[in-house]
Short mmCIF file of C-alpha atoms and ligand atoms in Angstrom, two decimals:
data_model
loop_
_atom_site.label_atom_id
_atom_site.label_comp_id
_atom_site.label_asym_id
_atom_site.label_seq_id
_atom_site.Cartn_x
_atom_site.Cartn_y
_atom_site.Cartn_z
CA UNK C 25 -129.48 -63.11 205.79
CA UNK C 26 -131.71 -64.58 203.10
CA UNK C 27 -135.40 -65.25 203.50
CA UNK C 28 -136.17 -68.60 201.93
CA UNK C 29 -139.30 -68.64 199.83
CA UNK C 30 -141.60 -71.63 199.40
CA UNK C 31 -140.04 -73.73 196.65
CA UNK C 32 -143.22 -74.03 194.60
CA UNK C 33 -143.51 -70.26 194.23
CA UNK C 34 -139.87 -70.00 193.26
CA UNK C 35 -140.26 -72.70 190.59
CA UNK C 36 -143.36 -71.08 189.12
CA UNK C 37 -141.39 -67.89 188.65
CA UNK C 38 -138.39 -69.65 187.16
CA UNK C 39 -140.61 -71.36 184.60
CA UNK C 40 -142.13 -68.05 183.62
CA UNK C 41 -138.77 -66.38 183.24
CA UNK C 42 -136.93 -69.23 181.64
CA UNK C 43 -139.21 -69.92 178.72
CA UNK C 44 -137.57 -67.95 175.90
CA UNK C 45 -138.74 -68.55 172.38
CA UNK C 46 -136.49 -70.59 170.12
CA UNK C 47 -133.52 -68.48 169.09
CA UNK C 48 -133.94 -65.99 171.92
CA UNK C 49 -130.85 -65.04 173.91
CA UNK C 50 -130.38 -65.16 177.69
CA UNK C 51 -132.65 -63.08 179.86
CA UNK C 52 -131.49 -59.48 180.14
CA UNK C 53 -129.78 -58.39 183.36
CA UNK C 54 -132.36 -55.97 184.73
CA UNK C 55 -132.62 -54.38 188.21
CA UNK C 56 -135.26 -54.20 189.55
CA UNK C 57 -136.53 -57.45 188.12
CA UNK C 58 -139.72 -56.82 186.13
CA UNK C 59 -143.01 -58.59 186.73
CA UNK C 60 -142.65 -60.70 183.57
CA UNK C 61 -139.86 -60.90 181.01
CA UNK C 62 -140.03 -62.94 177.85
CA UNK C 63 -136.89 -63.09 175.71
CA UNK C 64 -137.46 -63.20 171.93
CA UNK C 65 -135.17 -63.80 168.97
CA UNK C 66 -133.29 -60.90 167.42
CA UNK C 67 -132.09 -57.44 168.37
CA UNK C 68 -133.19 -53.84 167.92
CA UNK C 69 -130.40 -51.49 166.84
CA UNK C 70 -130.19 -47.78 167.59
CA UNK C 71 -129.00 -45.84 164.56
CA UNK C 72 -128.49 -42.13 163.81
CA UNK C 73 -131.83 -42.06 161.99
CA UNK C 74 -133.77 -43.72 164.85
CA UNK C 75 -136.78 -41.63 165.75
CA UNK C 76 -138.60 -41.31 169.02
CA UNK C 77 -142.30 -40.96 168.27
CA UNK C 78 -144.34 -39.57 171.14
CA UNK C 79 -148.07 -39.22 171.70
CA UNK C 80 -150.17 -37.35 174.25
CA UNK C 81 -148.51 -37.17 177.64
CA UNK C 82 -145.17 -38.71 176.62
CA UNK C 83 -143.29 -35.84 175.01
CA UNK C 84 -141.27 -35.01 178.13
CA UNK C 85 -140.19 -38.61 178.54
CA UNK C 86 -139.36 -38.76 174.81
CA UNK C 87 -137.05 -35.80 175.25
CA UNK C 88 -135.59 -37.32 178.40
CA UNK C 89 -134.87 -40.53 176.46
CA UNK C 90 -133.22 -38.62 173.63
CA UNK C 91 -131.10 -36.70 176.15
CA UNK C 92 -130.04 -39.95 177.83
CA UNK C 93 -129.10 -41.61 174.53
CA UNK C 94 -127.18 -38.75 172.98
CA UNK C 95 -123.94 -38.40 175.02
CA UNK C 96 -122.84 -42.01 174.59
CA UNK C 97 -124.02 -42.58 171.01
CA UNK C 98 -123.27 -39.12 169.69
CA UNK C 99 -126.56 -39.37 167.74
CA UNK C 100 -129.10 -36.57 167.94
CA UNK C 101 -132.43 -38.37 167.97
CA UNK C 102 -135.49 -36.59 166.67
CA UNK C 103 -138.53 -36.55 168.93
CA UNK C 104 -141.65 -36.40 166.72
CA UNK C 105 -145.38 -36.75 167.10
CA UNK C 106 -145.76 -38.67 163.80
CA UNK C 107 -143.59 -41.50 162.53
CA UNK C 108 -143.10 -39.99 159.05
CA UNK C 109 -143.68 -41.61 155.71
CA UNK C 110 -142.02 -43.89 154.96
CA UNK C 111 -141.50 -44.83 158.59
CA UNK C 112 -137.76 -45.15 159.17
CA UNK C 113 -136.51 -48.49 160.43
CA UNK C 114 -135.90 -48.59 164.12
CA UNK C 115 -138.54 -46.29 165.55
CA UNK C 116 -139.19 -46.01 169.30
CA UNK C 117 -142.89 -45.42 170.03
CA UNK C 118 -143.98 -44.00 173.39
CA UNK C 119 -147.62 -43.82 174.40
CA UNK C 120 -149.98 -44.01 177.34
CA UNK C 121 -152.54 -46.81 177.45
CA UNK C 122 -154.74 -46.84 180.54
CA UNK C 123 -156.15 -50.28 179.66
CA UNK C 124 -153.03 -52.41 179.71
CA UNK C 125 -153.97 -55.85 181.01
CA UNK C 126 -152.30 -56.71 184.31
CA UNK C 127 -150.53 -53.35 184.51
CA UNK C 128 -151.53 -50.68 187.03
CA UNK C 129 -150.24 -47.26 188.09
CA UNK C 130 -146.60 -46.59 187.16
CA UNK C 131 -146.53 -49.79 185.10
CA UNK C 132 -145.69 -50.33 181.45
CA UNK C 133 -145.63 -52.80 178.60
CA UNK C 134 -142.43 -52.85 176.55
CA UNK C 135 -142.06 -54.72 173.30
CA UNK C 136 -138.70 -54.74 171.54
CA UNK C 137 -138.61 -56.22 168.03
CA UNK C 138 -135.95 -55.87 165.30
CA UNK C 139 -138.15 -53.19 163.68
CA UNK C 140 -139.37 -51.10 166.60
CA UNK C 141 -139.54 -50.47 170.30
CA UNK C 142 -143.14 -50.06 171.44
CA UNK C 143 -143.44 -48.74 174.98
CA UNK C 144 -146.88 -48.19 176.48
CA UNK C 145 -147.22 -46.84 179.99
CA UNK C 146 -150.31 -47.11 182.16
CA UNK C 147 -149.56 -43.43 182.91
CA UNK C 148 -146.77 -40.94 182.27
CA UNK C 149 -144.69 -42.43 185.11
CA UNK C 150 -145.07 -45.88 183.56
CA UNK C 151 -143.60 -44.65 180.28
CA UNK C 152 -140.71 -43.14 182.23
CA UNK C 153 -140.01 -46.46 184.01
CA UNK C 154 -140.24 -48.32 180.70
CA UNK C 155 -137.55 -45.98 179.39
CA UNK C 156 -135.36 -46.89 182.37
CA UNK C 157 -135.78 -50.55 181.48
CA UNK C 158 -135.03 -49.87 177.81
CA UNK C 159 -131.78 -48.13 178.83
CA UNK C 160 -130.80 -51.21 180.83
CA UNK C 161 -131.44 -53.43 177.78
CA UNK C 162 -128.80 -51.47 175.83
CA UNK C 163 -125.06 -52.01 176.46
CA UNK C 164 -123.84 -50.43 179.74
CA UNK C 165 -121.87 -47.87 177.71
CA UNK C 166 -125.19 -46.15 176.99
CA UNK C 167 -124.71 -44.56 180.44
CA UNK C 168 -121.34 -43.09 179.42
CA UNK C 169 -121.11 -39.33 179.69
CA UNK C 170 -118.91 -39.06 176.56
CA UNK C 171 -119.19 -40.68 173.15
CA UNK C 172 -118.39 -44.38 173.39
CA UNK C 173 -116.74 -45.54 170.18
CA UNK C 174 -117.15 -48.96 168.60
CA UNK C 175 -120.24 -50.06 170.56
CA UNK C 176 -123.07 -51.90 168.78
CA UNK C 177 -126.10 -50.12 170.23
CA UNK C 178 -128.30 -53.20 170.36
CA UNK C 179 -131.09 -54.18 172.69
CA UNK C 180 -132.24 -57.81 172.76
CA UNK C 181 -135.78 -58.43 171.60
CA UNK C 182 -138.04 -58.90 174.55
CA UNK C 183 -141.55 -58.46 175.85
CA UNK C 184 -141.83 -57.04 179.36
CA UNK C 185 -144.92 -56.34 181.38
CA UNK C 186 -144.12 -54.54 184.59
CA UNK C 187 -145.49 -52.57 187.50
CA UNK C 188 -144.26 -51.70 190.99
CA UNK C 189 -145.25 -53.66 194.06
CA UNK C 190 -145.27 -50.56 196.31
CA UNK C 191 -146.23 -46.98 195.62
CA UNK C 192 -143.76 -45.42 198.10
CA UNK C 193 -140.24 -46.26 197.01
CA UNK C 194 -138.04 -43.86 198.85
CA UNK C 195 -134.68 -42.61 199.89
CA UNK C 196 -134.02 -40.08 202.66
CA UNK C 197 -131.02 -37.76 202.61
CA UNK C 198 -129.99 -35.81 205.72
CA UNK C 199 -128.62 -32.46 204.50
CA UNK C 200 -128.39 -31.01 208.01
CA UNK C 201 -125.43 -32.95 209.39
CA UNK C 202 -123.69 -32.26 206.12
CA UNK C 203 -124.71 -30.03 203.28
CA UNK C 204 -124.85 -31.08 199.62
CA UNK C 205 -125.28 -28.58 196.82
CA UNK C 206 -128.35 -28.27 194.61
CA UNK C 207 -126.61 -29.97 191.63
CA UNK C 208 -125.57 -32.81 193.94
CA UNK C 209 -129.13 -33.28 195.14
CA UNK C 210 -130.33 -33.26 191.52
CA UNK C 211 -127.72 -35.86 190.63
CA UNK C 212 -129.05 -38.06 193.41
CA UNK C 213 -132.55 -37.65 191.97
CA UNK C 214 -131.25 -38.81 188.57
CA UNK C 215 -129.72 -41.88 190.12
CA UNK C 216 -132.84 -42.63 192.17
CA UNK C 217 -135.00 -42.43 189.05
CA UNK C 218 -132.78 -44.97 187.32
CA UNK C 219 -133.56 -47.32 190.21
CA UNK C 220 -137.29 -46.63 189.74
CA UNK C 221 -137.55 -44.92 193.13
CA UNK C 222 -140.25 -42.25 193.30
CA UNK C 223 -139.99 -40.55 196.72
CA UNK C 224 -137.18 -38.31 197.95
CA UNK C 225 -137.42 -37.57 201.64
CA UNK C 226 -135.38 -34.41 202.17
CA UNK C 227 -134.29 -34.08 205.81
CA UNK C 228 -133.81 -30.31 205.69
CA UNK C 229 -133.57 -29.48 209.37
CA UNK C 230 -131.84 -30.91 212.41
CA UNK C 231 -129.72 -29.90 215.38
CA UNK C 232 -126.63 -29.25 213.26
CA UNK C 233 -128.10 -27.08 210.52
CA UNK C 234 -131.24 -25.47 209.07
CA UNK C 235 -131.09 -25.70 205.28
CA UNK C 236 -134.23 -24.11 203.79
CA UNK C 237 -134.78 -20.37 203.36
CA UNK C 238 -137.87 -19.16 205.23
CA UNK C 239 -138.61 -15.55 204.27
CA UNK C 240 -140.60 -14.75 207.41
CA UNK C 241 -137.79 -15.98 209.68
CA UNK C 242 -134.48 -15.05 207.98
CA UNK C 243 -132.30 -15.90 210.98
CA UNK C 244 -133.11 -19.60 210.42
CA UNK C 245 -130.58 -19.56 207.58
CA UNK C 246 -128.50 -16.51 208.58
CA UNK C 247 -127.69 -18.20 211.90
CA UNK C 248 -129.07 -21.74 211.68
CA UNK C 249 -127.35 -22.78 208.44
CA UNK C 250 -123.79 -22.25 209.70
CA UNK C 251 -121.51 -23.74 212.30
CA UNK C 252 -117.88 -23.23 213.25
CA UNK C 253 -116.47 -26.21 211.38
CA UNK C 254 -117.23 -29.49 209.64
CA UNK C 255 -117.58 -31.17 213.04
CA UNK C 256 -117.88 -34.84 213.95
CA UNK C 257 -114.05 -34.95 214.26
CA UNK C 258 -113.82 -35.05 210.47
CA UNK C 259 -111.03 -33.70 208.31
CA UNK C 260 -111.89 -30.09 207.35
CA UNK C 261 -110.62 -30.91 203.84
CA UNK C 262 -113.25 -33.66 203.44
CA UNK C 263 -115.80 -31.05 202.31
CA UNK C 264 -115.99 -27.81 200.36
CA UNK C 265 -119.21 -26.60 202.01
CA UNK C 266 -117.79 -23.43 203.54
CA UNK C 267 -119.16 -19.92 203.45
CA UNK C 268 -117.09 -16.86 202.53
CA UNK C 269 -116.35 -16.32 206.21
CA UNK C 270 -114.97 -19.84 206.58
CA UNK C 271 -117.91 -21.21 208.52
CA UNK C 272 -119.25 -24.64 207.54
CA UNK C 273 -122.76 -24.96 206.11
CA UNK C 274 -125.12 -23.79 203.42
CA UNK C 275 -128.81 -23.71 202.58
CA UNK C 276 -131.23 -23.85 199.67
CA UNK C 277 -132.99 -20.65 198.65
CA UNK C 278 -136.69 -20.88 197.88
CA UNK C 279 -135.77 -20.52 194.21
CA UNK C 280 -133.38 -23.49 194.55
CA UNK C 281 -136.16 -25.51 196.16
CA UNK C 282 -138.59 -24.70 193.34
CA UNK C 283 -136.03 -25.83 190.79
CA UNK C 284 -135.29 -29.07 192.63
CA UNK C 285 -139.01 -29.80 192.98
CA UNK C 286 -139.46 -29.29 189.21
CA UNK C 287 -136.41 -31.42 188.48
CA UNK C 288 -137.82 -34.19 190.64
CA UNK C 289 -141.24 -33.93 189.00
CA UNK C 290 -139.68 -34.37 185.58
CA UNK C 291 -138.31 -37.67 186.92
CA UNK C 292 -141.61 -38.68 188.53
CA UNK C 293 -140.18 -38.20 192.01
CA UNK C 294 -142.20 -36.64 194.80
CA UNK C 295 -140.24 -34.75 197.42
CA UNK C 296 -141.28 -35.10 201.05
CA UNK C 297 -139.70 -32.25 203.02
CA UNK C 298 -138.93 -32.87 206.67
CA UNK C 299 -139.07 -30.04 209.20
CA UNK C 300 -138.13 -31.62 212.54
CA UNK C 301 -140.14 -30.82 215.64
CA UNK C 302 -140.56 -30.73 218.60
CA UNK C 303 -136.97 -32.02 219.09
CA UNK C 304 -133.89 -32.06 216.82
CA UNK C 305 -134.31 -28.29 216.53
CA UNK C 306 -131.13 -26.76 218.02
CA UNK C 307 -130.27 -25.00 214.74
CA UNK C 308 -133.66 -23.25 214.84
CA UNK C 309 -133.31 -22.43 218.54
CA UNK C 310 -129.83 -20.95 217.93
CA UNK C 311 -131.63 -18.50 215.63
CA UNK C 312 -134.82 -18.01 217.67
CA UNK C 313 -134.17 -19.08 221.30
CA UNK C 314 -137.48 -17.50 222.36
CA UNK C 315 -139.30 -20.62 221.11
CA UNK C 316 -137.47 -22.89 223.56
CA UNK C 317 -138.49 -23.52 227.17
CA UNK C 318 -135.36 -21.94 228.71
CA UNK C 319 -135.03 -18.98 226.32
CA UNK C 320 -131.52 -20.10 225.40
CA UNK C 321 -128.91 -19.28 224.38
CA UNK C 322 -128.20 -22.15 222.00
CA UNK C 323 -125.33 -22.64 219.61
CA UNK C 324 -124.87 -25.20 216.90
CA UNK C 325 -122.49 -27.88 217.98
CA UNK C 326 -121.46 -30.81 215.82
CA UNK C 327 -119.65 -33.06 218.24
CA UNK C 328 -122.20 -35.82 217.77
CA UNK C 329 -123.56 -35.51 221.29
CA UNK C 330 -127.14 -35.89 222.47
CA UNK C 331 -129.22 -32.71 222.45
CA UNK C 332 -131.68 -31.62 225.09
CA UNK C 333 -133.50 -28.84 223.31
CA UNK C 334 -137.11 -28.84 222.17
CA UNK C 335 -139.62 -26.22 221.12
CA UNK C 336 -141.68 -25.03 224.07
CA UNK C 337 -145.09 -26.69 223.86
CA UNK C 338 -146.59 -24.29 226.39
CA UNK C 339 -145.86 -21.11 224.46
CA UNK C 340 -148.47 -20.05 221.88
CA UNK C 341 -145.77 -18.14 220.00
CA UNK C 342 -144.07 -21.47 219.19
CA UNK C 343 -147.12 -22.58 217.19
CA UNK C 344 -147.36 -19.22 215.42
CA UNK C 345 -143.69 -19.56 214.45
CA UNK C 346 -144.08 -23.16 213.23
CA UNK C 347 -147.26 -22.31 211.30
CA UNK C 348 -145.33 -19.51 209.58
CA UNK C 349 -142.51 -21.89 208.69
CA UNK C 350 -144.83 -24.64 207.50
CA UNK C 351 -146.94 -22.24 205.40
CA UNK C 352 -143.86 -21.40 203.33
CA UNK C 353 -142.73 -25.03 203.20
CA UNK C 354 -146.15 -26.23 202.05
CA UNK C 355 -146.26 -23.58 199.32
CA UNK C 356 -142.98 -24.93 197.97
CA UNK C 357 -143.69 -28.66 198.05
CA UNK C 358 -146.78 -29.84 196.17
CA UNK C 359 -146.62 -33.47 197.37
CA UNK C 360 -149.23 -34.95 199.69
CA UNK C 361 -146.98 -35.52 202.70
CA UNK C 362 -145.17 -33.09 204.97
CA UNK C 363 -142.79 -34.82 207.38
CA UNK C 364 -142.56 -33.21 210.78
CA UNK C 365 -140.01 -35.53 212.39
CA UNK C 366 -141.20 -36.21 215.93
CA UNK C 367 -138.41 -38.65 216.81
CA UNK C 368 -136.18 -38.78 219.88
CA UNK C 369 -137.73 -35.84 221.71
CA UNK C 370 -136.01 -35.35 225.07
CA UNK C 371 -138.72 -34.31 227.48
CA UNK C 372 -136.49 -32.85 230.26
CA UNK C 373 -136.96 -29.25 229.10
CA UNK C 374 -140.75 -29.68 229.18
CA UNK C 375 -140.60 -31.20 232.66
CA UNK C 376 -138.76 -28.13 233.96
CA UNK C 377 -140.85 -25.53 232.12
CA UNK C 378 -143.69 -23.69 233.83
CA UNK C 379 -145.47 -22.96 230.56
CA UNK C 380 -145.33 -26.58 229.44
CA UNK C 381 -146.56 -27.79 232.85
CA UNK C 382 -149.36 -25.24 232.74
CA UNK C 383 -150.36 -26.44 229.26
CA UNK C 384 -150.56 -29.98 230.60
CA UNK C 385 -152.82 -28.88 233.49
CA UNK C 386 -155.14 -26.85 231.25
CA UNK C 387 -155.39 -29.56 228.59
CA UNK C 388 -155.67 -32.42 231.11
CA UNK C 389 -152.53 -34.13 229.80
CA UNK C 390 -151.19 -36.63 232.28
CA UNK C 391 -147.55 -36.78 231.17
CA UNK C 392 -145.02 -35.34 228.72
CA UNK C 393 -145.78 -38.11 226.23
CA UNK C 394 -149.31 -36.74 226.02
CA UNK C 395 -147.84 -33.27 225.64
CA UNK C 396 -145.91 -34.57 222.64
CA UNK C 397 -149.18 -35.93 221.21
CA UNK C 398 -150.86 -32.55 221.85
CA UNK C 399 -148.01 -30.86 219.97
CA UNK C 400 -148.26 -33.17 216.96
CA UNK C 401 -152.07 -32.83 216.81
CA UNK C 402 -151.80 -29.06 216.67
CA UNK C 403 -149.28 -29.30 213.85
CA UNK C 404 -151.48 -31.86 212.10
CA UNK C 405 -154.30 -29.27 211.98
CA UNK C 406 -151.98 -26.76 210.29
CA UNK C 407 -150.84 -29.33 207.74
CA UNK C 408 -154.35 -30.65 207.05
CA UNK C 409 -155.76 -27.13 206.66
CA UNK C 410 -153.31 -26.67 203.80
CA UNK C 411 -154.59 -29.80 202.06
CA UNK C 412 -151.52 -31.90 202.92
CA UNK C 413 -151.08 -34.86 205.24
CA UNK C 414 -148.67 -35.16 208.12
CA UNK C 415 -146.15 -37.98 208.37
CA UNK C 416 -143.74 -38.49 211.26
CA UNK C 417 -141.35 -41.02 212.74
CA UNK C 418 -142.47 -43.93 214.97
CA UNK C 419 -142.53 -41.75 218.10
CA UNK C 420 -145.44 -39.62 216.88
CA UNK C 421 -147.56 -42.47 218.22
CA UNK C 422 -146.50 -41.58 221.79
CA UNK C 423 -149.41 -40.38 223.87
CA UNK C 424 -151.90 -41.10 221.05
CA UNK C 425 -151.51 -40.79 217.28
CA UNK C 426 -153.00 -37.76 215.51
CA UNK C 427 -156.09 -38.89 213.55
CA UNK C 428 -154.98 -38.35 209.96
CA UNK C 429 -151.24 -38.83 210.42
CA UNK C 430 -149.12 -41.42 208.62
CA UNK C 431 -146.27 -43.15 210.43
CA UNK C 432 -142.74 -43.72 209.20
CA UNK C 433 -141.67 -46.78 211.12
CA UNK C 434 -137.98 -46.91 212.04
CA UNK C 435 -138.29 -48.49 215.52
CA UNK C 436 -141.75 -50.05 215.47
CA UNK C 437 -145.41 -49.15 215.58
CA UNK C 438 -146.34 -50.14 212.02
CA UNK C 439 -148.73 -52.95 212.93
CA UNK C 440 -150.60 -50.89 215.52
CA UNK C 441 -150.84 -47.86 213.24
CA UNK C 442 -151.88 -49.84 210.16
CA UNK C 443 -154.54 -51.86 211.99
CA UNK C 444 -155.96 -48.55 213.22
CA UNK C 445 -156.33 -47.34 209.66
CA UNK C 446 -153.21 -45.16 209.38
CA UNK C 447 -150.87 -45.27 206.43
CA UNK C 448 -147.36 -46.47 207.15
CA UNK C 449 -143.99 -46.26 205.42
CA UNK C 450 -141.42 -48.81 206.51
CA UNK C 451 -137.81 -47.75 207.07
CA UNK C 452 -136.58 -50.12 209.77
CA UNK C 453 -133.02 -49.68 211.05
CA UNK C 454 -132.38 -53.38 210.39
CA UNK C 455 -132.88 -53.12 206.62
CA UNK C 456 -132.87 -49.47 205.65
CA UNK C 457 -130.20 -47.52 207.53
CA UNK C 458 -127.62 -46.67 204.92
CA UNK C 459 -125.46 -44.85 207.50
CA UNK C 460 -124.49 -48.26 208.88
CA UNK C 461 -121.32 -50.09 207.86
CA UNK C 462 -121.31 -52.20 204.70
CA UNK C 463 -118.75 -54.61 206.16
CA UNK C 464 -117.78 -56.00 209.55
CA UNK C 465 -114.18 -55.13 208.67
CA UNK C 466 -114.05 -51.51 209.76
CA UNK C 467 -110.39 -51.11 208.82
CA UNK C 468 -111.30 -51.18 205.12
CA UNK C 469 -114.37 -48.95 205.42
CA UNK C 470 -114.67 -45.20 205.94
CA UNK C 471 -115.70 -44.39 209.50
CA UNK C 472 -119.45 -44.83 209.96
CA UNK C 473 -121.88 -44.26 212.79
CA UNK C 474 -121.95 -47.99 213.63
CA UNK C 475 -124.23 -50.89 212.81
CA UNK C 476 -123.90 -53.35 209.95
CA UNK C 477 -126.13 -53.35 206.89
CA UNK C 478 -124.72 -55.51 204.12
CA UNK C 479 -126.26 -55.65 200.67
CA UNK C 480 -127.80 -59.07 201.32
CA UNK C 481 -129.71 -57.70 204.28
CA UNK C 482 -131.12 -54.77 202.31
CA UNK C 483 -132.19 -57.33 199.72
CA UNK C 484 -134.05 -59.27 202.42
CA UNK C 485 -136.16 -56.18 203.31
CA UNK C 486 -139.85 -57.16 203.32
CA UNK C 487 -141.99 -54.05 203.87
CA UNK C 488 -145.16 -55.86 204.92
CA UNK C 489 -144.68 -56.67 208.63
CA UNK C 490 -145.01 -60.40 209.32
CA UNK C 491 -147.46 -59.72 212.18
CA UNK C 492 -149.81 -57.53 210.14
CA UNK C 493 -153.17 -59.21 209.42
CA UNK C 494 -153.35 -59.37 205.59
CA UNK C 495 -156.52 -57.26 205.35
CA UNK C 496 -154.36 -54.26 206.36
CA UNK C 497 -151.60 -54.79 203.77
CA UNK C 498 -152.80 -51.80 201.74
CA UNK C 499 -152.03 -49.50 204.69
CA UNK C 500 -148.32 -50.11 204.07
CA UNK C 501 -147.50 -47.59 201.37
CA UNK C 502 -144.04 -49.01 200.85
CA UNK C 503 -140.58 -48.43 202.19
CA UNK C 504 -137.43 -46.41 202.06
CA UNK C 505 -133.82 -46.27 203.13
CA UNK C 506 -132.40 -43.41 205.19
CA UNK C 507 -128.97 -41.86 204.86
CA UNK C 508 -128.06 -39.95 208.00
CA UNK C 509 -124.88 -38.07 207.28
CA UNK C 510 -122.94 -37.37 210.48
CA UNK C 511 -119.95 -39.21 208.96
CA UNK C 512 -120.71 -38.50 205.29
CA UNK C 513 -119.06 -35.13 204.60
CA UNK C 514 -119.23 -35.06 200.79
CA UNK C 515 -121.33 -36.24 197.87
CA UNK C 516 -118.83 -38.90 196.66
CA UNK C 517 -119.23 -40.43 200.10
CA UNK C 518 -123.04 -40.21 199.82
CA UNK C 519 -122.79 -42.29 196.65
CA UNK C 520 -120.54 -44.80 198.42
CA UNK C 521 -123.09 -45.30 201.20
CA UNK C 522 -126.05 -45.47 198.81
CA UNK C 523 -124.62 -47.72 196.06
CA UNK C 524 -125.07 -50.56 195.50
CA UNK C 525 -127.43 -50.92 198.47
CA UNK C 526 -130.05 -48.81 196.66
CA UNK C 527 -130.15 -51.48 193.91
CA UNK C 528 -131.22 -54.07 196.47
CA UNK C 529 -133.73 -51.61 197.93
CA UNK C 530 -135.14 -50.95 194.48
CA UNK C 531 -135.83 -54.62 193.88
CA UNK C 532 -137.34 -55.05 197.37
CA UNK C 533 -139.80 -52.24 196.68
CA UNK C 534 -140.54 -52.75 192.99
CA UNK C 535 -140.37 -56.44 192.08
CA UNK C 536 -143.02 -59.08 192.80
CA UNK C 537 -142.32 -60.66 196.16
CA UNK C 538 -142.21 -64.17 194.77
CA UNK C 539 -139.71 -63.18 192.09
CA UNK C 540 -137.07 -61.95 194.49
CA UNK C 541 -134.05 -64.20 194.64
CA UNK C 542 -130.69 -63.23 196.14
CA UNK C 543 -128.69 -65.55 193.86
CA UNK C 544 -130.34 -64.14 190.76
CA UNK C 545 -129.79 -60.58 192.05
CA UNK C 546 -126.08 -61.27 192.53
CA UNK C 547 -125.90 -62.57 188.96
CA UNK C 548 -127.56 -59.43 187.60
CA UNK C 549 -125.63 -56.96 189.76
CA UNK C 550 -122.33 -56.88 187.77
CA UNK C 551 -124.23 -55.49 184.77
CA UNK C 552 -125.67 -52.76 187.00
CA UNK C 553 -122.22 -51.99 188.41
CA UNK C 554 -120.90 -51.68 184.85
CA UNK C 555 -123.63 -49.07 184.22
CA UNK C 556 -122.62 -47.21 187.40
CA UNK C 557 -118.97 -47.30 186.26
CA UNK C 558 -119.95 -45.73 182.96
CA UNK C 559 -121.71 -42.85 184.68
CA UNK C 560 -118.98 -42.36 187.22
CA UNK C 561 -120.92 -43.33 190.34
CA UNK C 562 -118.82 -44.06 193.41
CA UNK C 563 -120.11 -47.34 194.83
CA UNK C 564 -118.80 -49.80 197.37
CA UNK C 565 -116.92 -52.62 195.66
CA UNK C 566 -116.75 -56.16 197.00
CA UNK C 567 -120.48 -56.45 197.35
CA UNK C 568 -120.87 -60.12 198.22
CA UNK C 569 -121.66 -59.61 201.92
C1 ACM G 8 -134.23 -41.63 213.38
O1 ACM G 8 -133.39 -42.41 212.91
N1 ACM G 8 -133.95 -40.90 214.45
C2 ACM G 8 -135.53 -41.48 212.78
ZN1 ZN G 9 -141.89 -25.15 227.61
#
């Protein structure tokens, strides 16, 4: 499905893009499309003596750039703070300039001439995104992991002024239904950064596995991180995530988490950890059944069924336990938001629990929906007291939304939350569920959970809800796609579900709304796929749907 834009807006953009100076080549094939691109005559050529000259705040990105350029070119670029005298031809200058006209946070101004590349970021992130654009200007072989012989390492001369449309540009990965190793998660962060995404939502906990070490509650990973087999009727050979005893699973130690957080920071990605509550918590209840209403026992089952467990909202010990868990989580993740889930809570256990019913009487709560709201408000206080903010799925609005909470809209509620002053992140099933099929022909696709989300539909994702009065637009922080992984048993398969749909997501979240054009995107996509081929990414081919 393609949203048609008013023709006048489209024409204005085309004029801006299609006005190259005499002698300039075609416009470069960039994804996401920058705010403005002006092609100029000539090329810049990378050579062994090319220097990367950094100034305050750009050294890390200078080193990142050198590290990206070295494998394919075989050149070892020097990263210096002064250009040297005489200045060698072909210098790349990186700097921060907080006064760039028309360029805000995370934006940059990139000028490529035959003599030099001059990249100014509005901040350190802006320089990093300018580097991503510079890499795309070079031949796709620049992404090769081994030396690529016989390539002219030329970038067309160009002036680009760019900034993102949204500040939350995210991807969620569910590591509970299937486990991916730390290097695999870091690889995903690399690939996200290339798409100029800046938020990794790490779904660390669910019914089928608890994946983060909590020192105060060791059984969460001793028991909660393991199950009998791969589950979901999948081939046991489709994964290598087995423990020494043959059980399926795995978890990240706190040291692993610290390293992943640092890795993400060096790529200007914030990690939002998700600790699901009050439902989707069977893995935790298998370890600590005393925090359920029934007292258990629970065991981790991965048949794909619906689960009826929830933390007991009437038991004070539940809140002590969750505060202990969250304290450790919040010490590990420096980002503003802590995601506490809140979706799909089955209330039957609460209805049949004396403690929960007593809580409702004492607190004057008229139904279990209000008990859910009570639960979320108590957790909100814990999160706020730590200087973070709580975010949860659409259902955290049930029974009344906690005052400072942000909503992640997957099944509605964005307009109501935003007009009441809450921040909202859009991840609607219709545009952002990467667990859905990429084709209607299921015989040619790996088994998926259902649904249909072709590339064209991701491209049509508009994060600002049509019904939102425009004065509340700023409450919409941005959007993200979610990869639930019931039927995604290994990291090659993660890549297949994510690519190339993430390229369409990237443009939906970064590029100016009026500039988005499905035909133009399709024309630019083969160049992006060539880059993905060079770096060995497994993506779905036959992308025209
Ligand atoms: C969800 O997809 N249950 C948030
Ligand atoms: Zn209870």
